[in-house]
mmCIF file of N, CA, C and O in Angstrom:
data_model
loop_
_atom_site.group_PDB
_atom_site.id
_atom_site.type_symbol
_atom_site.label_atom_id
_atom_site.label_comp_id
_atom_site.label_asym_id
_atom_site.label_seq_id
_atom_site.Cartn_x
_atom_site.Cartn_y
_atom_site.Cartn_z
ATOM 1 N N MET L 206 2.967 -49.038 78.908
ATOM 2 C CA MET L 206 4.261 -48.679 79.469
ATOM 3 C C MET L 206 4.297 -49.068 80.940
ATOM 4 O O MET L 206 3.300 -49.015 81.621
ATOM 5 N N ASP L 207 5.479 -49.408 81.403
ATOM 6 C CA ASP L 207 5.582 -49.831 82.782
ATOM 7 C C ASP L 207 6.676 -49.043 83.497
ATOM 8 O O ASP L 207 7.235 -48.115 82.951
ATOM 9 N N MET L 208 6.944 -49.441 84.717
ATOM 10 C CA MET L 208 7.911 -48.720 85.541
ATOM 11 C C MET L 208 9.290 -48.653 84.895
ATOM 12 O O MET L 208 10.024 -47.697 85.090
ATOM 13 N N ARG L 209 9.638 -49.638 84.104
ATOM 14 C CA ARG L 209 10.948 -49.640 83.441
ATOM 15 C C ARG L 209 11.093 -48.475 82.473
ATOM 16 O O ARG L 209 12.194 -48.057 82.176
ATOM 17 N N LYS L 210 9.985 -47.934 81.987
ATOM 18 C CA LYS L 210 10.026 -46.825 81.034
ATOM 19 C C LYS L 210 10.753 -45.623 81.626
ATOM 20 O O LYS L 210 11.436 -44.890 80.933
ATOM 21 N N ARG L 211 10.604 -45.411 82.925
ATOM 22 C CA ARG L 211 11.239 -44.269 83.579
ATOM 23 C C ARG L 211 12.753 -44.351 83.494
ATOM 24 O O ARG L 211 13.436 -43.347 83.548
ATOM 25 N N LYS L 212 13.288 -45.548 83.407
ATOM 26 C CA LYS L 212 14.737 -45.743 83.332
ATOM 27 C C LYS L 212 15.127 -46.419 82.019
ATOM 28 O O LYS L 212 16.198 -46.998 81.913
ATOM 29 N N ALA L 213 14.274 -46.355 81.028
ATOM 30 C CA ALA L 213 14.576 -46.974 79.740
ATOM 31 C C ALA L 213 15.826 -46.342 79.150
ATOM 32 O O ALA L 213 16.126 -45.179 79.386
ATOM 33 N N ILE L 214 16.539 -47.114 78.365
ATOM 34 C CA ILE L 214 17.753 -46.643 77.718
ATOM 35 C C ILE L 214 17.388 -46.070 76.349
ATOM 36 O O ILE L 214 16.648 -46.693 75.584
ATOM 37 N N VAL L 215 17.900 -44.871 76.069
ATOM 38 C CA VAL L 215 17.653 -44.203 74.792
ATOM 39 C C VAL L 215 18.976 -43.745 74.193
ATOM 40 O O VAL L 215 19.965 -43.570 74.894
ATOM 41 N N GLU L 216 18.966 -43.545 72.892
ATOM 42 C CA GLU L 216 20.110 -42.964 72.183
ATOM 43 C C GLU L 216 19.817 -41.492 71.959
ATOM 44 O O GLU L 216 18.748 -41.140 71.458
ATOM 45 N N ALA L 217 20.745 -40.628 72.330
ATOM 46 C CA ALA L 217 20.622 -39.195 72.062
ATOM 47 C C ALA L 217 21.356 -38.901 70.754
ATOM 48 O O ALA L 217 22.414 -39.471 70.485
ATOM 49 N N ALA L 218 20.781 -38.011 69.954
ATOM 50 C CA ALA L 218 21.392 -37.667 68.673
ATOM 51 C C ALA L 218 21.048 -36.231 68.314
ATOM 52 O O ALA L 218 20.064 -35.671 68.799
ATOM 53 N N LEU L 219 21.875 -35.654 67.464
ATOM 54 C CA LEU L 219 21.575 -34.357 66.861
ATOM 55 C C LEU L 219 21.123 -34.630 65.444
ATOM 56 O O LEU L 219 21.832 -35.295 64.678
ATOM 57 N N GLU L 220 19.955 -34.122 65.119
ATOM 58 C CA GLU L 220 19.366 -34.391 63.810
ATOM 59 C C GLU L 220 19.297 -33.098 63.018
ATOM 60 O O GLU L 220 18.835 -32.074 63.519
ATOM 61 N N SER L 221 19.778 -33.172 61.787
ATOM 62 C CA SER L 221 19.671 -32.028 60.880
ATOM 63 C C SER L 221 18.847 -32.469 59.678
ATOM 64 O O SER L 221 18.396 -33.615 59.598
ATOM 65 N N GLU L 222 18.695 -31.580 58.754
ATOM 66 C CA GLU L 222 17.946 -31.891 57.539
ATOM 67 C C GLU L 222 18.600 -33.030 56.752
ATOM 68 O O GLU L 222 17.944 -33.765 56.033
ATOM 69 N N TYR L 223 19.899 -33.183 56.925
ATOM 70 C CA TYR L 223 20.654 -34.122 56.097
ATOM 71 C C TYR L 223 21.101 -35.398 56.798
ATOM 72 O O TYR L 223 21.353 -36.405 56.156
ATOM 73 N N GLU L 224 21.260 -35.344 58.131
ATOM 74 C CA GLU L 224 21.780 -36.518 58.822
ATOM 75 C C GLU L 224 21.404 -36.507 60.299
ATOM 76 O O GLU L 224 20.951 -35.507 60.834
ATOM 77 N N ARG L 225 21.634 -37.638 60.941
ATOM 78 C CA ARG L 225 21.469 -37.765 62.384
ATOM 79 C C ARG L 225 22.811 -38.236 62.941
ATOM 80 O O ARG L 225 23.327 -39.258 62.524
ATOM 81 N N GLN L 226 23.384 -37.465 63.843
ATOM 82 C CA GLN L 226 24.675 -37.799 64.430
ATOM 83 C C GLN L 226 24.474 -38.269 65.866
ATOM 84 O O GLN L 226 23.995 -37.513 66.720
ATOM 85 N N ALA L 227 24.854 -39.513 66.137
ATOM 86 C CA ALA L 227 24.695 -40.090 67.469
ATOM 87 C C ALA L 227 25.592 -39.367 68.471
ATOM 88 O O ALA L 227 26.741 -39.050 68.185
ATOM 89 N N LEU L 228 25.043 -39.102 69.655
ATOM 90 C CA LEU L 228 25.806 -38.456 70.725
ATOM 91 C C LEU L 228 26.143 -39.434 71.843
ATOM 92 O O LEU L 228 27.202 -39.340 72.447
ATOM 93 N N GLY L 229 25.219 -40.343 72.151
ATOM 94 C CA GLY L 229 25.482 -41.294 73.217
ATOM 95 C C GLY L 229 24.229 -42.004 73.677
ATOM 96 O O GLY L 229 23.126 -41.709 73.234
ATOM 97 N N ILE L 230 24.433 -42.942 74.591
ATOM 98 C CA ILE L 230 23.358 -43.746 75.156
ATOM 99 C C ILE L 230 23.188 -43.332 76.615
ATOM 100 O O ILE L 230 24.174 -43.130 77.327
ATOM 101 N N MET L 231 21.929 -43.192 77.060
ATOM 102 C CA MET L 231 21.646 -42.790 78.442
ATOM 103 C C MET L 231 20.256 -43.272 78.818
ATOM 104 O O MET L 231 19.498 -43.707 77.955
ATOM 105 N N ASN L 232 19.919 -43.153 80.104
ATOM 106 C CA ASN L 232 18.557 -43.512 80.482
ATOM 107 C C ASN L 232 17.652 -42.284 80.293
ATOM 108 O O ASN L 232 18.131 -41.176 80.068
ATOM 109 N N THR L 233 16.350 -42.502 80.373
ATOM 110 C CA THR L 233 15.409 -41.414 80.088
ATOM 111 C C THR L 233 15.524 -40.270 81.084
ATOM 112 O O THR L 233 15.356 -39.110 80.716
ATOM 113 N N GLU L 234 15.824 -40.575 82.344
ATOM 114 C CA GLU L 234 15.983 -39.494 83.328
ATOM 115 C C GLU L 234 17.137 -38.578 82.944
ATOM 116 O O GLU L 234 17.033 -37.355 83.018
ATOM 117 N N GLN L 235 18.260 -39.154 82.516
ATOM 118 C CA GLN L 235 19.403 -38.357 82.084
ATOM 119 C C GLN L 235 19.049 -37.546 80.839
ATOM 120 O O GLN L 235 19.418 -36.372 80.724
ATOM 121 N N ALA L 236 18.326 -38.160 79.912
ATOM 122 C CA ALA L 236 17.946 -37.479 78.676
ATOM 123 C C ALA L 236 17.091 -36.250 78.960
ATOM 124 O O ALA L 236 17.252 -35.204 78.328
ATOM 125 N N LEU L 237 16.188 -36.371 79.929
ATOM 126 C CA LEU L 237 15.303 -35.254 80.240
ATOM 127 C C LEU L 237 16.010 -34.154 81.025
ATOM 128 O O LEU L 237 15.519 -33.030 81.086
ATOM 129 N N GLU L 238 17.172 -34.449 81.594
ATOM 130 C CA GLU L 238 17.941 -33.435 82.309
ATOM 131 C C GLU L 238 18.808 -32.598 81.373
ATOM 132 O O GLU L 238 19.286 -31.533 81.762
ATOM 133 N N LEU L 239 19.000 -33.062 80.139
ATOM 134 C CA LEU L 239 19.815 -32.311 79.185
ATOM 135 C C LEU L 239 19.132 -30.996 78.825
ATOM 136 O O LEU L 239 17.904 -30.911 78.767
ATOM 137 N N GLU L 240 19.946 -29.991 78.556
ATOM 138 C CA GLU L 240 19.408 -28.714 78.103
ATOM 139 C C GLU L 240 18.824 -28.903 76.709
ATOM 140 O O GLU L 240 19.435 -29.548 75.852
ATOM 141 N N ASP L 241 17.647 -28.369 76.491
ATOM 142 C CA ASP L 241 16.971 -28.499 75.202
ATOM 143 C C ASP L 241 17.773 -27.772 74.129
ATOM 144 O O ASP L 241 18.229 -26.651 74.337
ATOM 145 N N ALA L 242 17.970 -28.405 73.004
ATOM 146 C CA ALA L 242 18.709 -27.804 71.897
ATOM 147 C C ALA L 242 18.025 -28.155 70.587
ATOM 148 O O ALA L 242 17.420 -29.224 70.466
ATOM 149 N N ASP L 243 18.112 -27.264 69.620
ATOM 150 C CA ASP L 243 17.545 -27.540 68.303
ATOM 151 C C ASP L 243 18.167 -28.804 67.719
ATOM 152 O O ASP L 243 19.383 -28.967 67.723
ATOM 153 N N GLY L 244 17.334 -29.688 67.267
ATOM 154 C CA GLY L 244 17.793 -30.906 66.622
ATOM 155 C C GLY L 244 18.118 -32.046 67.563
ATOM 156 O O GLY L 244 18.474 -33.125 67.116
ATOM 157 N N LEU L 245 17.999 -31.830 68.874
ATOM 158 C CA LEU L 245 18.275 -32.893 69.838
ATOM 159 C C LEU L 245 17.092 -33.858 69.858
ATOM 160 O O LEU L 245 15.950 -33.454 70.102
ATOM 161 N N VAL L 246 17.364 -35.119 69.568
ATOM 162 C CA VAL L 246 16.323 -36.137 69.534
ATOM 163 C C VAL L 246 16.799 -37.379 70.282
ATOM 164 O O VAL L 246 17.991 -37.540 70.550
ATOM 165 N N PHE L 247 15.834 -38.240 70.606
ATOM 166 C CA PHE L 247 16.117 -39.453 71.370
ATOM 167 C C PHE L 247 15.381 -40.619 70.742
ATOM 168 O O PHE L 247 14.255 -40.462 70.261
ATOM 169 N N SER L 248 16.011 -41.785 70.782
ATOM 170 C CA SER L 248 15.313 -42.964 70.280
ATOM 171 C C SER L 248 14.087 -43.212 71.157
ATOM 172 O O SER L 248 14.090 -42.915 72.352
ATOM 173 N N HIS L 249 13.038 -43.721 70.552
ATOM 174 C CA HIS L 249 11.802 -43.997 71.289
ATOM 175 C C HIS L 249 12.110 -45.017 72.383
ATOM 176 O O HIS L 249 12.768 -46.031 72.122
ATOM 177 N N PRO L 250 11.677 -44.769 73.620
ATOM 178 C CA PRO L 250 12.022 -45.667 74.724
ATOM 179 C C PRO L 250 11.450 -47.077 74.605
ATOM 180 O O PRO L 250 11.911 -47.981 75.295
ATOM 181 N N ASP L 251 10.481 -47.295 73.727
ATOM 182 C CA ASP L 251 9.957 -48.650 73.515
ATOM 183 C C ASP L 251 10.795 -49.432 72.519
ATOM 184 O O ASP L 251 10.573 -50.621 72.323
ATOM 185 N N LYS L 252 11.737 -48.766 71.865
ATOM 186 C CA LYS L 252 12.567 -49.397 70.832
ATOM 187 C C LYS L 252 13.966 -49.639 71.369
ATOM 188 O O LYS L 252 14.349 -49.133 72.419
ATOM 189 N N GLU L 253 14.773 -50.375 70.629
ATOM 190 C CA GLU L 253 16.138 -50.682 71.059
ATOM 191 C C GLU L 253 17.076 -49.528 70.703
ATOM 192 O O GLU L 253 17.252 -49.189 69.530
ATOM 193 N N ALA L 254 17.670 -48.922 71.738
ATOM 194 C CA ALA L 254 18.592 -47.800 71.550
ATOM 195 C C ALA L 254 19.783 -48.236 70.702
ATOM 196 O O ALA L 254 20.307 -49.331 70.869
ATOM 197 N N GLY L 255 20.189 -47.367 69.783
ATOM 198 C CA GLY L 255 21.326 -47.666 68.925
ATOM 199 C C GLY L 255 20.980 -48.462 67.689
ATOM 200 O O GLY L 255 21.819 -48.646 66.815
ATOM 201 N N VAL L 256 19.735 -48.953 67.614
ATOM 202 C CA VAL L 256 19.316 -49.785 66.486
ATOM 203 C C VAL L 256 18.137 -49.153 65.740
ATOM 204 O O VAL L 256 18.099 -49.143 64.521
ATOM 205 N N THR L 257 17.203 -48.582 66.473
ATOM 206 C CA THR L 257 15.970 -48.075 65.882
ATOM 207 C C THR L 257 16.168 -46.766 65.107
ATOM 208 O O THR L 257 17.100 -46.016 65.377
ATOM 209 N N ASP L 258 15.283 -46.533 64.176
ATOM 210 C CA ASP L 258 15.231 -45.253 63.462
ATOM 211 C C ASP L 258 14.036 -44.428 63.921
ATOM 212 O O ASP L 258 13.698 -43.433 63.304
ATOM 213 N N HIS L 259 13.382 -44.839 64.992
ATOM 214 C CA HIS L 259 12.218 -44.125 65.525
ATOM 215 C C HIS L 259 12.699 -43.187 66.631
ATOM 216 O O HIS L 259 13.031 -43.624 67.726
ATOM 217 N N PHE L 260 12.748 -41.885 66.322
ATOM 218 C CA PHE L 260 13.243 -40.881 67.260
ATOM 219 C C PHE L 260 12.150 -39.888 67.610
ATOM 220 O O PHE L 260 11.245 -39.640 66.811
ATOM 221 N N VAL L 261 12.246 -39.338 68.824
ATOM 222 C CA VAL L 261 11.294 -38.343 69.313
ATOM 223 C C VAL L 261 12.081 -37.167 69.879
ATOM 224 O O VAL L 261 13.233 -37.321 70.287
ATOM 225 N N ASP L 262 11.446 -35.996 69.928
ATOM 226 C CA ASP L 262 12.129 -34.856 70.536
ATOM 227 C C ASP L 262 11.970 -34.927 72.055
ATOM 228 O O ASP L 262 11.293 -35.800 72.595
ATOM 229 N N GLN L 263 12.589 -33.992 72.760
ATOM 230 C CA GLN L 263 12.604 -34.036 74.220
ATOM 231 C C GLN L 263 11.210 -33.878 74.819
ATOM 232 O O GLN L 263 10.876 -34.529 75.801
ATOM 233 N N ASP L 264 10.377 -33.029 74.232
ATOM 234 C CA ASP L 264 9.011 -32.863 74.725
ATOM 235 C C ASP L 264 8.210 -34.157 74.593
ATOM 236 O O ASP L 264 7.472 -34.539 75.497
ATOM 237 N N GLN L 265 8.355 -34.823 73.447
ATOM 238 C CA GLN L 265 7.654 -36.093 73.251
ATOM 239 C C GLN L 265 8.156 -37.150 74.232
ATOM 240 O O GLN L 265 7.365 -37.908 74.787
ATOM 241 N N LEU L 266 9.465 -37.179 74.455
ATOM 242 C CA LEU L 266 10.021 -38.125 75.414
ATOM 243 C C LEU L 266 9.477 -37.851 76.816
ATOM 244 O O LEU L 266 9.096 -38.766 77.524
ATOM 245 N N ARG L 267 9.410 -36.588 77.187
ATOM 246 C CA ARG L 267 8.880 -36.208 78.510
ATOM 247 C C ARG L 267 7.439 -36.700 78.662
ATOM 248 O O ARG L 267 7.068 -37.253 79.689
ATOM 249 N N ARG L 268 6.620 -36.518 77.625
ATOM 250 C CA ARG L 268 5.224 -36.978 77.678
ATOM 251 C C ARG L 268 5.146 -38.497 77.800
ATOM 252 O O ARG L 268 4.316 -39.027 78.538
ATOM 253 N N LEU L 269 6.007 -39.216 77.079
ATOM 254 C CA LEU L 269 6.008 -40.680 77.161
ATOM 255 C C LEU L 269 6.359 -41.141 78.566
ATOM 256 O O LEU L 269 5.724 -42.047 79.105
ATOM 257 N N VAL L 270 7.361 -40.528 79.165
ATOM 258 C CA VAL L 270 7.784 -40.906 80.514
ATOM 259 C C VAL L 270 6.713 -40.530 81.528
ATOM 260 O O VAL L 270 6.377 -41.322 82.407
ATOM 261 N N GLN L 271 6.132 -39.334 81.404
ATOM 262 C CA GLN L 271 5.095 -38.901 82.348
ATOM 263 C C GLN L 271 3.852 -39.767 82.232
ATOM 264 O O GLN L 271 3.228 -40.082 83.239
ATOM 265 N N SER L 272 3.492 -40.165 81.022
ATOM 266 C CA SER L 272 2.302 -41.004 80.872
ATOM 267 C C SER L 272 2.529 -42.367 81.502
ATOM 268 O O SER L 272 1.609 -42.965 82.033
ATOM 269 N N SER L 273 3.772 -42.847 81.472
ATOM 270 C CA SER L 273 4.038 -44.132 82.132
ATOM 271 C C SER L 273 3.957 -43.979 83.643
ATOM 272 O O SER L 273 3.503 -44.874 84.333
ATOM 273 N N LYS L 274 4.365 -42.827 84.197
ATOM 274 C CA LYS L 274 4.273 -42.589 85.638
ATOM 275 C C LYS L 274 2.819 -42.496 86.080
ATOM 276 O O LYS L 274 2.453 -42.988 87.140
ATOM 277 N N SER L 275 1.986 -41.854 85.272
ATOM 278 C CA SER L 275 0.588 -41.658 85.664
ATOM 279 C C SER L 275 -0.186 -42.967 85.700
ATOM 280 O O SER L 275 -1.224 -43.056 86.321
ATOM 281 N N ARG L 276 0.333 -43.985 85.047
ATOM 282 C CA ARG L 276 -0.345 -45.289 85.033
ATOM 283 C C ARG L 276 0.077 -46.178 86.197
ATOM 284 O O ARG L 276 -0.442 -47.256 86.357
ATOM 285 N N LEU L 277 1.062 -45.709 86.955
ATOM 286 C CA LEU L 277 1.571 -46.525 88.050
ATOM 287 C C LEU L 277 1.002 -46.031 89.372
ATOM 288 O O LEU L 277 1.098 -44.855 89.690
ATOM 289 N N PRO L 278 0.450 -46.896 90.193
ATOM 290 C CA PRO L 278 -0.088 -46.483 91.489
ATOM 291 C C PRO L 278 1.024 -45.929 92.392
ATOM 292 O O PRO L 278 2.131 -46.446 92.386
ATOM 293 N N GLY L 279 0.726 -44.865 93.087
ATOM 294 C CA GLY L 279 1.667 -44.312 94.051
ATOM 295 C C GLY L 279 2.711 -43.394 93.472
ATOM 296 O O GLY L 279 3.586 -42.937 94.194
ATOM 297 N N LEU L 280 2.680 -43.102 92.186
ATOM 298 C CA LEU L 280 3.675 -42.194 91.597
ATOM 299 C C LEU L 280 3.039 -40.878 91.228
ATOM 300 O O LEU L 280 1.921 -40.782 90.922
#
């Protein structure tokens, strides 16, 4: 992961047992500022938002973004 991961574009969606309803497209910083809600998921930041079926919850997204920061000098 690189510096772009911090501003990667993700799709936010509400996921239930039966379906996933798209809410919108945003960068990872905006996604992490959203209030945590049951069923709120985000497309994986390494995948193409709006196209991929690989989704992660907010905690997983936070870990992905933080791990990319820890690999960058000076952050």
